[in-house]
Coordinates of C-alpha atoms in Angstrom, one line a residue:
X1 CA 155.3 57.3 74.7
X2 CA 153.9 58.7 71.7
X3 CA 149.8 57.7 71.3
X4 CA 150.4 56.2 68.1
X5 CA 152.7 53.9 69.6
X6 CA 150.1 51.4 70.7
X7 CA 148.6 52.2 67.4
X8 CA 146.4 48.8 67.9
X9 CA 143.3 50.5 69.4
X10 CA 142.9 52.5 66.4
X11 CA 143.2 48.9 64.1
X12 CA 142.2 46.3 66.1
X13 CA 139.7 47.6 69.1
X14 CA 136.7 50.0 68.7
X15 CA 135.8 53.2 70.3
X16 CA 133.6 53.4 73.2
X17 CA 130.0 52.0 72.8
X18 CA 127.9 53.2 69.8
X19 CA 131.4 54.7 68.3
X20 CA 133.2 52.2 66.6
X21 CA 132.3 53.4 63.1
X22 CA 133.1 56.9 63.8
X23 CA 136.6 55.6 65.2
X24 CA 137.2 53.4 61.9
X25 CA 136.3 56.6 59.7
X26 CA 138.3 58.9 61.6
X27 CA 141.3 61.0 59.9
X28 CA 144.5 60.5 60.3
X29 CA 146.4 61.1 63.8
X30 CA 142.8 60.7 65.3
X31 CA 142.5 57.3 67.8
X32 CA 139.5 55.4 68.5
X33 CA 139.1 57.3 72.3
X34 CA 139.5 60.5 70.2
X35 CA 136.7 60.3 67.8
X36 CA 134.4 59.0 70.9
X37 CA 135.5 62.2 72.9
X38 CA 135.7 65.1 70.8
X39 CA 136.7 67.2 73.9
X40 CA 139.7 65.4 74.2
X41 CA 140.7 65.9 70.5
X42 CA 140.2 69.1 70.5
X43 CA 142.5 69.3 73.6
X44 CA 145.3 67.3 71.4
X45 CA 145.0 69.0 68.6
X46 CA 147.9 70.1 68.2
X47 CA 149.8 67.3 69.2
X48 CA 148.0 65.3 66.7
X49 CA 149.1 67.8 63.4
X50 CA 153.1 67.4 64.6
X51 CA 152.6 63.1 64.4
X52 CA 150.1 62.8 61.8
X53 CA 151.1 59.9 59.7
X54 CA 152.3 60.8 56.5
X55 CA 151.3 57.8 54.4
X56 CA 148.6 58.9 52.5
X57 CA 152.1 61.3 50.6
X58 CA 154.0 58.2 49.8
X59 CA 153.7 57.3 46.1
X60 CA 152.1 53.5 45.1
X61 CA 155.1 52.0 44.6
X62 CA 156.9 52.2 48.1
X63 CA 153.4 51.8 49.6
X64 CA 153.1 48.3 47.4
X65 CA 157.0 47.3 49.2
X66 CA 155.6 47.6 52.5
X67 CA 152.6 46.0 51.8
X68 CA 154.3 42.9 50.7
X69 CA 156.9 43.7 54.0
X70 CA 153.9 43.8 56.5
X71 CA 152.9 40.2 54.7
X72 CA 155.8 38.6 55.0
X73 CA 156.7 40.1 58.7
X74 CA 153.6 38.8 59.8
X75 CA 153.7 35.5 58.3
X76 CA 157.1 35.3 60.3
X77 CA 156.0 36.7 63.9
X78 CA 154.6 33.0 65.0
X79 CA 157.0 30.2 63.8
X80 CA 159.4 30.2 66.5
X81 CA 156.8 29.5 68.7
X82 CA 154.2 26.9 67.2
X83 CA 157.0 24.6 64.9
X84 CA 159.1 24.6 68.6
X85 CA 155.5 23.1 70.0
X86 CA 155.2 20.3 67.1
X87 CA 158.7 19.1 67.6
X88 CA 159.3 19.9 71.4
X89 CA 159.3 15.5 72.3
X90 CA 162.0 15.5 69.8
X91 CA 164.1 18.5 71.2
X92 CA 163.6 17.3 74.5
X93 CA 164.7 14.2 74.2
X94 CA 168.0 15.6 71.9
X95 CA 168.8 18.1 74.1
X96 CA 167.8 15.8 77.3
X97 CA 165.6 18.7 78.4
X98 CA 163.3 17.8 81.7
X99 CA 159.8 18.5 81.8
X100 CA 160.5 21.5 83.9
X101 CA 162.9 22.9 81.5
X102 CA 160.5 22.2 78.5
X103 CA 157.9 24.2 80.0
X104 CA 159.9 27.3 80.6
X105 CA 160.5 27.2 76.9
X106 CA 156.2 27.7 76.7
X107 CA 157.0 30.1 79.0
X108 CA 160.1 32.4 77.5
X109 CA 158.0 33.9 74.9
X110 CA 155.4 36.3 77.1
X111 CA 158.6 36.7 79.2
X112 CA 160.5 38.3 75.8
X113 CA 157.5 40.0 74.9
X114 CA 157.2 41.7 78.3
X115 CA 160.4 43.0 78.5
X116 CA 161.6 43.9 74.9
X117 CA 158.4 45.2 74.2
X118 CA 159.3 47.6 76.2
X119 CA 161.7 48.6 74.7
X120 CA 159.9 49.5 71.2
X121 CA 159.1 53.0 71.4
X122 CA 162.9 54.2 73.0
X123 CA 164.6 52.3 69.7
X124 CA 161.8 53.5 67.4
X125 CA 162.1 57.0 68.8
X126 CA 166.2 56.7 68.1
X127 CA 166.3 54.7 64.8
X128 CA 162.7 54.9 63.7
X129 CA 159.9 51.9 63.8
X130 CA 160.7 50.7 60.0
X131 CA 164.3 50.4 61.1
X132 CA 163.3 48.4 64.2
X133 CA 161.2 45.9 62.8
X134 CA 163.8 44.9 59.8
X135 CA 166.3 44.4 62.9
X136 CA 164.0 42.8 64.8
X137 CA 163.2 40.2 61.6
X138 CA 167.0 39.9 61.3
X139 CA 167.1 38.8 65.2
X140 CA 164.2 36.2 64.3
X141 CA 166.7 35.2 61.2
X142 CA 169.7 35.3 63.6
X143 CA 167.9 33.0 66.6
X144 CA 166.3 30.5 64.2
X145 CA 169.5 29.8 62.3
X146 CA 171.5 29.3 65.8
X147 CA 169.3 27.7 67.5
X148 CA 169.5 23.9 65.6
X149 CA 173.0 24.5 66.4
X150 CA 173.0 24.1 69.7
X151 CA 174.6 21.9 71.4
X152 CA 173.1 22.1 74.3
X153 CA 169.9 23.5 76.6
X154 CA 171.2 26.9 77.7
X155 CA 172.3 28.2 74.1
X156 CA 168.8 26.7 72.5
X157 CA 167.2 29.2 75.3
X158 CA 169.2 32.5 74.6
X159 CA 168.9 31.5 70.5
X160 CA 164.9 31.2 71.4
X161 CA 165.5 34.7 73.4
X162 CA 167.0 36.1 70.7
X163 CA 164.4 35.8 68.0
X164 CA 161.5 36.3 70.7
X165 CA 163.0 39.7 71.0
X166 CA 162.9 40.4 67.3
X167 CA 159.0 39.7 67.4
X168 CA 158.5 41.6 70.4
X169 CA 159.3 44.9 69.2
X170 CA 157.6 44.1 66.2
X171 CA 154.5 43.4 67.4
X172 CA 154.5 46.7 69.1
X173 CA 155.3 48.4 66.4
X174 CA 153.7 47.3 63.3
X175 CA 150.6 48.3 64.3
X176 CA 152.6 52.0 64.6
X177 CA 154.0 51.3 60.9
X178 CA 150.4 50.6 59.7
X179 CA 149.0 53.8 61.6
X180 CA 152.0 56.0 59.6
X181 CA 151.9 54.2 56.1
X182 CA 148.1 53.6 55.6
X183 CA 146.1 56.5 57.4
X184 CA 143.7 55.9 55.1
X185 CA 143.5 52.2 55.3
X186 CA 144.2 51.7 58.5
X187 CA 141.4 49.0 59.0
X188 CA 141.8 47.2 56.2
X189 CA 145.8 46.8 56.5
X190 CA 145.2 45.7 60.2
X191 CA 143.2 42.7 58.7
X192 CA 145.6 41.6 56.2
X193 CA 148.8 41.9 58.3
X194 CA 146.0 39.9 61.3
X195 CA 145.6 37.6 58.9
X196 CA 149.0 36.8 57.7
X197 CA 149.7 36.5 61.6
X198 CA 147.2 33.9 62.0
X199 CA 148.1 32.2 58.9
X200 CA 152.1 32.0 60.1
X201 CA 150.8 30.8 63.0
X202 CA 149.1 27.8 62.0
X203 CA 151.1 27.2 58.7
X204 CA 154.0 26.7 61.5
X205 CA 152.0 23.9 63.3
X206 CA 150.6 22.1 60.2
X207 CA 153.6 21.6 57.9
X208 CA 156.6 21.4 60.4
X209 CA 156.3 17.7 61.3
X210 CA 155.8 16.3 57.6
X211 CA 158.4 18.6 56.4
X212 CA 160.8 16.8 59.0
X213 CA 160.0 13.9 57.9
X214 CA 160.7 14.7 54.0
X215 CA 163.8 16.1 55.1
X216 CA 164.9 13.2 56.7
X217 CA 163.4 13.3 60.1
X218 CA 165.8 15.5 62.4
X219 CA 164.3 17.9 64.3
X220 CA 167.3 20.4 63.8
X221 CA 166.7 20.6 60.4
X222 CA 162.6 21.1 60.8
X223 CA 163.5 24.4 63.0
X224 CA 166.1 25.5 61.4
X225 CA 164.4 25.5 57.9
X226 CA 162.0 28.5 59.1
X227 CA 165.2 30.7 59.0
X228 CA 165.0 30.9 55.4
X229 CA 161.7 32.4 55.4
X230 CA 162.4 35.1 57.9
X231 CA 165.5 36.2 55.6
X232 CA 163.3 37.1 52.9
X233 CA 161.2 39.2 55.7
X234 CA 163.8 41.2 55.6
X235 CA 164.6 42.0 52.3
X236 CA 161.8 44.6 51.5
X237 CA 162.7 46.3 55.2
X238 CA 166.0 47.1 54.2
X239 CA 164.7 49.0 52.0
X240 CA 161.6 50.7 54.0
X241 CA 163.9 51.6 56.6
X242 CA 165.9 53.8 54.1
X243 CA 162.8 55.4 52.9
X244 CA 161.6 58.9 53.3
X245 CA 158.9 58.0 55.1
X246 CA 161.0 56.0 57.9
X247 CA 163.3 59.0 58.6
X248 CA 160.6 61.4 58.8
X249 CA 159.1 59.6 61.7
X250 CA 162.4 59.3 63.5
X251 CA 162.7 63.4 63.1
X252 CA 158.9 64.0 64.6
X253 CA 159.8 61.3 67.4
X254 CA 162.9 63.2 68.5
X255 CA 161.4 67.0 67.9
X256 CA 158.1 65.7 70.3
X257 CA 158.6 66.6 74.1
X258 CA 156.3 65.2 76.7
X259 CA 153.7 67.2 78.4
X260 CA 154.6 68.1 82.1
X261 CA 151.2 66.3 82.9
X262 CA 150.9 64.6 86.1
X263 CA 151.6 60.7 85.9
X264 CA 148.3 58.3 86.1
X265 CA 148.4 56.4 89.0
X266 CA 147.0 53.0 86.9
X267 CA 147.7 50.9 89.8
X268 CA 145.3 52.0 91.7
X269 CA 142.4 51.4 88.8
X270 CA 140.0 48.1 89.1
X271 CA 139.5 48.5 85.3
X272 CA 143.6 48.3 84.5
X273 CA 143.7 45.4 86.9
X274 CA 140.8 43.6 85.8
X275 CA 141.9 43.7 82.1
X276 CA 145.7 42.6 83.0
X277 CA 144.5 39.5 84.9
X278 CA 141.9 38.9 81.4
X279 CA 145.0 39.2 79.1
X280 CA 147.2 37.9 81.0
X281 CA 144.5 34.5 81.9
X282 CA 144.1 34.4 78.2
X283 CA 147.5 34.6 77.2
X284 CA 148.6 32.1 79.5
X285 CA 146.2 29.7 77.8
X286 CA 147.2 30.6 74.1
X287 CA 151.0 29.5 74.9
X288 CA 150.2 26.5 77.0
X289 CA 147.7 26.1 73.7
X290 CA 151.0 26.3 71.8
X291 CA 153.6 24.5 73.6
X292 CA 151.3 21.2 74.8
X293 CA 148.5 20.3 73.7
X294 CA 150.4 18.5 70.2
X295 CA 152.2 16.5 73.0
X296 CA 148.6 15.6 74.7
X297 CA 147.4 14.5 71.5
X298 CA 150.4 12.5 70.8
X299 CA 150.8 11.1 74.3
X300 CA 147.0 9.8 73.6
X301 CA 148.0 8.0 70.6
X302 CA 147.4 10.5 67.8
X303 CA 150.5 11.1 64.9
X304 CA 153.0 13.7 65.2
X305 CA 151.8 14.9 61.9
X306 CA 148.1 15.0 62.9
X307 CA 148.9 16.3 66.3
X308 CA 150.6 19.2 64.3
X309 CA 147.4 19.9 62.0
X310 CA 145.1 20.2 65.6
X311 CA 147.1 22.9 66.5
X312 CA 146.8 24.6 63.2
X313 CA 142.9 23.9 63.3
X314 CA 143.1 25.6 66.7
X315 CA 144.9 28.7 65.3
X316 CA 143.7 29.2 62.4
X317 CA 140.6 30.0 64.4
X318 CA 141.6 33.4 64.7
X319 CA 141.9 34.0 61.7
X320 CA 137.9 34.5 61.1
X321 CA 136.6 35.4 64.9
X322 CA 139.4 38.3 65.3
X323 CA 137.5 40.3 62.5
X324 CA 134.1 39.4 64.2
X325 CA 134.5 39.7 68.0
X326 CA 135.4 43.7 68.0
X327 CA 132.4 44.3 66.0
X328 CA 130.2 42.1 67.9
X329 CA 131.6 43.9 71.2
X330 CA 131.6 47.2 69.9
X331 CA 127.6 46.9 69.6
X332 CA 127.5 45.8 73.5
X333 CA 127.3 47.9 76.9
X334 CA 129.1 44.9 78.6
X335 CA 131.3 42.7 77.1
X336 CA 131.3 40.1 79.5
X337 CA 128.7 38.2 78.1
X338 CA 131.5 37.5 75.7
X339 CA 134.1 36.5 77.9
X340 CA 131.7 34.2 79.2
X341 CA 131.3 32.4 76.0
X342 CA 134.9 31.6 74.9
X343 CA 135.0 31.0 78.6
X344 CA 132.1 27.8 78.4
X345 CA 133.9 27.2 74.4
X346 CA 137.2 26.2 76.2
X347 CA 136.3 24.4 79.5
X348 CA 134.3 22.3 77.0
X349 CA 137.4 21.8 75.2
X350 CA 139.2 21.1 78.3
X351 CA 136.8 18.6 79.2
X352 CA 137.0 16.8 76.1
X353 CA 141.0 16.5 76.6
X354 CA 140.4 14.8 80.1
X355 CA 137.8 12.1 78.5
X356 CA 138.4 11.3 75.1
X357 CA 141.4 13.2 73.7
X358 CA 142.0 11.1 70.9
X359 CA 138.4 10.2 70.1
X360 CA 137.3 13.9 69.8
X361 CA 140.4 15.6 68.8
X362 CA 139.1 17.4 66.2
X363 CA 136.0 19.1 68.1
X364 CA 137.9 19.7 70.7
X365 CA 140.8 21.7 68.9
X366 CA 137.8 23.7 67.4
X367 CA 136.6 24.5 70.9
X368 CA 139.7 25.6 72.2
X369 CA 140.6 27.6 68.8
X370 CA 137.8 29.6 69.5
X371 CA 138.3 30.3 73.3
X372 CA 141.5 31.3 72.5
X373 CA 140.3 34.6 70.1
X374 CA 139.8 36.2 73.8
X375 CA 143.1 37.8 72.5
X376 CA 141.1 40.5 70.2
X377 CA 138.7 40.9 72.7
X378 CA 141.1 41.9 75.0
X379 CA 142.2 44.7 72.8
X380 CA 138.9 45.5 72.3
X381 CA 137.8 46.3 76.2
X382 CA 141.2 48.0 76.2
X383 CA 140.6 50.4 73.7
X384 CA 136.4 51.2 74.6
X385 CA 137.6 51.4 78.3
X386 CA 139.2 54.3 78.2
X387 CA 138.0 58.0 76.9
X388 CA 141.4 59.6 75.8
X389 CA 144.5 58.6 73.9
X390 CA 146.9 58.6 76.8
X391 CA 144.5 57.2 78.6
X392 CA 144.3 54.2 75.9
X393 CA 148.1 53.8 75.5
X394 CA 148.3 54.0 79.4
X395 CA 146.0 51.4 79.8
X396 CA 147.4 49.4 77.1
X397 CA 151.1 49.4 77.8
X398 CA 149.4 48.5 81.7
X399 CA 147.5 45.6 80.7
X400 CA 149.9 44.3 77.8
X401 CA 152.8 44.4 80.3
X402 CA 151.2 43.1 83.4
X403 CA 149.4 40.3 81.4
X404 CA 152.5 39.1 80.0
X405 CA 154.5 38.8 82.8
X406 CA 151.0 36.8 84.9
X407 CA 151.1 34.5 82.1
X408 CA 154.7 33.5 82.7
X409 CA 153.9 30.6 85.5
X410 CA 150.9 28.8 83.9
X411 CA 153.3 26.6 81.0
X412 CA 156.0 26.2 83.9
X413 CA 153.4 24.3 86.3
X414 CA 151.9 22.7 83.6
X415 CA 155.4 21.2 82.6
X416 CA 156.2 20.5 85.7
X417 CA 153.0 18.5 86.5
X418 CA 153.5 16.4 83.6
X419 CA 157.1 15.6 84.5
X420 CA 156.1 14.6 87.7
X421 CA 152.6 12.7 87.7
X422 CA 153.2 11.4 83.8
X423 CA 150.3 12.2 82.6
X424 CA 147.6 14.9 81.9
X425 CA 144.8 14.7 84.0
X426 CA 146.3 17.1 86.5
X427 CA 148.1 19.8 83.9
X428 CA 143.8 19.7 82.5
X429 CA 142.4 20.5 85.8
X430 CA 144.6 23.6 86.1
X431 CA 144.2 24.6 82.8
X432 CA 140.4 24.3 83.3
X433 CA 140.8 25.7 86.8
X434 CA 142.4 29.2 85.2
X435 CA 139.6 29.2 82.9
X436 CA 137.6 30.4 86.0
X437 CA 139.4 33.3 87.0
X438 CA 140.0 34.3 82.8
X439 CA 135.7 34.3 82.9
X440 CA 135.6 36.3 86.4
X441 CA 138.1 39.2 85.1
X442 CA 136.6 39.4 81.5
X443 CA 133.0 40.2 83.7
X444 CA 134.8 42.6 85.1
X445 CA 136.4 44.3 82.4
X446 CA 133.9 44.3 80.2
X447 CA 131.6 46.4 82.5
X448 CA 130.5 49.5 80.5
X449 CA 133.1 52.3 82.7
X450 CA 136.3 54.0 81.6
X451 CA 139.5 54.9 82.8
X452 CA 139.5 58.2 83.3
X453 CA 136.3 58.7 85.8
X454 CA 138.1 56.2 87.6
X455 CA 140.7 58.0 88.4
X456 CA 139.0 61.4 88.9
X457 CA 141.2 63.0 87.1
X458 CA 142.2 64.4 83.2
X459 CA 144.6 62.1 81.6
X460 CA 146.8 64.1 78.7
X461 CA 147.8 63.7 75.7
X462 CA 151.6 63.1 75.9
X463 CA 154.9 61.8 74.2

């Protein structure tokens, strides 16, 4: 896997401690590890000049279309997910889905995101990354427009599989497509398209229940409608994909040939493990986040609409914080103290829920907006705990993985909890409960060590 693949340490995490504005001054085909370890540039060298990113050639014009592609794919990567949480009592009760059933739903997308994501750099090497994404945005387009279709709970899944795979080899590879495109701008790109991801996100939760209701109040129609949006996503990818700058990094894909460099043996590495259980902790909070807390709000008396608008509050949290927390981290030797804070921010929030949910919504979807931006902190620790750029993708592609696939039970037990006691006070406690763990693992991670003294061994640069 080529190091530009996981292009989202050079965007969205800092170097190692003391480096980060070196690493977000670099040039291009130089990673965050890289400009921290100058002895493993130099031994990458050459690898580097055969995939440097060839963006800074491509004339204002195409450069503007992607722009306004990266928007809208971003805007698009989210919806699926959060309008399915503000109207999951109303396609649970039309599709007669049990509580069980409803919280495997919550749980399909870090499934889909484990597995396809996989994927991304074997279809990007064949077709090239523009071409995957504007396929993947027609699979989102393709699942969305099926899935109010369905007549039933088993094609609503594989129509909610279907788009989750269009976003999952996006979101590995926009950050690739950014890297390529804007060498130059590769900070400032990351924000914008982070941005449009946050602002999807909670646009999804806020206007999906009113816009129901003004279109007459079935739930059907209120998913279905975000189809529409992801079609125009795709429009200005058709285009990208037949671009120069699309096939030239399909050629350099295929012409690369990996290094006979001995595999890392990640598995055995406290570090990789300690930062898989923290992203995998704190993704299993954002999609429980996602799929029920509208439905604890509601339960406690509080409107669908309103319900819908606490979500937003709580994602449009990231919008700010995931420009602030690398920065603040980057300037620390451990970034536990960190985890330790959004950790007290959400079992406050958690706390709240049990109490008063109703009485102090609003603080409390504040609270929990802001433990949930342990997502960019994550991708921080992943990119200053390692030295080297294979060491940073192997790490990444490690913890991104394994995290996904831990946060798989968490919405299952939660759903199944409330099915069976009726009520919240025990799906709280283990939400709370994982909190615990998500605190003890971020300690961990954040401790000021990297990957490859761990393993006693050089990690290479490879394909």
């Amino acid at each position: 896997m080529a190091d530009d693949e996981l292009a989202t340490i050079d965007s969205a995490a800092p170097a190692p401690t003391g480096t980060a504005h070196t690493a977000r001054i670099a040039g291009p085909g130089t990673s965050a590890a890289g400009a921290a370890a100058p002895g493993a540039a130099a031994a990458s060298g050459s690898r580097a000049a055969a995939v440097a990113p060839s963006g800074a050639d491509v004339s204002p014009w195409p450069r503007r279309l992607m722009i306004a592609g990266l928007v809208l794919a971003a805007v698009n990567l989210r919806p699926a997910i959060t309008s399915l949480g503000a109207l999951l009592e109303e396609v649970r009760d039309g599709l007669g889905m049990s509580g069980t059933v409803a919280g495997l739903l919550t749980s399909v997308p870090a499934l889909c995101f484990a597995l396809f994501g996989l994927t991304a750099p074997w279809l990007a090497r064949r077709w090239g990354p523009a071409t995957v994404v504007c396929a993947g945005l027609a699979a989102i387009t393709a699942g969305l427009v099926i899935r109010p279709f369905a007549g039933g709970t088993a094609v609503f899944l594989a129509a909610s599989a279907l788009a989750l795979a269009g976003i999952a080899v996006s979101n590995v590879l926009i950050p690739v497509i950014i890297k390529r495109w804007f060498p130059d701008r590769v900070g400032a790109m990351t924000g914008l398209y982070s941005m449009a991801l946050a602002l999807g996100t909670s646009a999804a939760a806020a206007v999906t229940v009113p816009m129901t209701d003004a279109m007459g109040g079935d739930w059907r129609t209120g998913l279905g409608v975000w189809a529409l949006l992801a079609a125009v996503a795709v429009l200005p990818w058709l285009a990208v994909a037949g671009g120069r700058t699309n096939r030239q990094a399909r050629r350099e894909s295929r012409a690369g040939t990996p290094e006979d460099a001995p595999a890392i043996r990640i598995t055995r590495s406290p570090i990789a493990w300690s930062i898989a259980v923290f992203f995998g902790l704190q993704a299993t909070a954002a999609y429980i986040t996602m799929g029920w807390m509208p439905q604890i709000f509601r339960d406690a008396g509080v409107s669908a609409s309103t319900a819908g608008v606490l979500l937003a509050i709580t994602m449009a949290m990231g919008v700010p914080l995931s420009f602030v927390l690398p920065r603040i981290a980057a300037r620390l030797r451990h970034q536990g103290v960190l985890a330790v804070v959004l950790g007290v921010f959400g079992l406050t929030g958690y706390a709240g829920l049990w109490l008063a949910p109703a009485g102090g919504a609003w603080v409390w979807a504040l609270l929990l907006g802001v433990s949930n931006c342990a997502f960019p902190l994550a991708l921080t620790m992943i990119g200053m705990r390692a030295r080297s750029g294979a060491g940073v993708v192997k790490l990444s592609a490690f913890a991104q993985s394994t995290g996904y696939l831990l946060s798989i039970p968490g919405p299952l037990l939660v759903g199944a909890l409330y099915q069976h006691t009726g009520g919240w006070d025990l799906p709280i406690a283990l939400m709370a409960g994982l909190m615990l763990p998500q605190i003890a693992a971020g300690v961990l991670a954040g401790r000021n060590r990297v990957l490859e003294d761990e393993l006693r061994r050089p990690v290479r640069d490879e394909l």
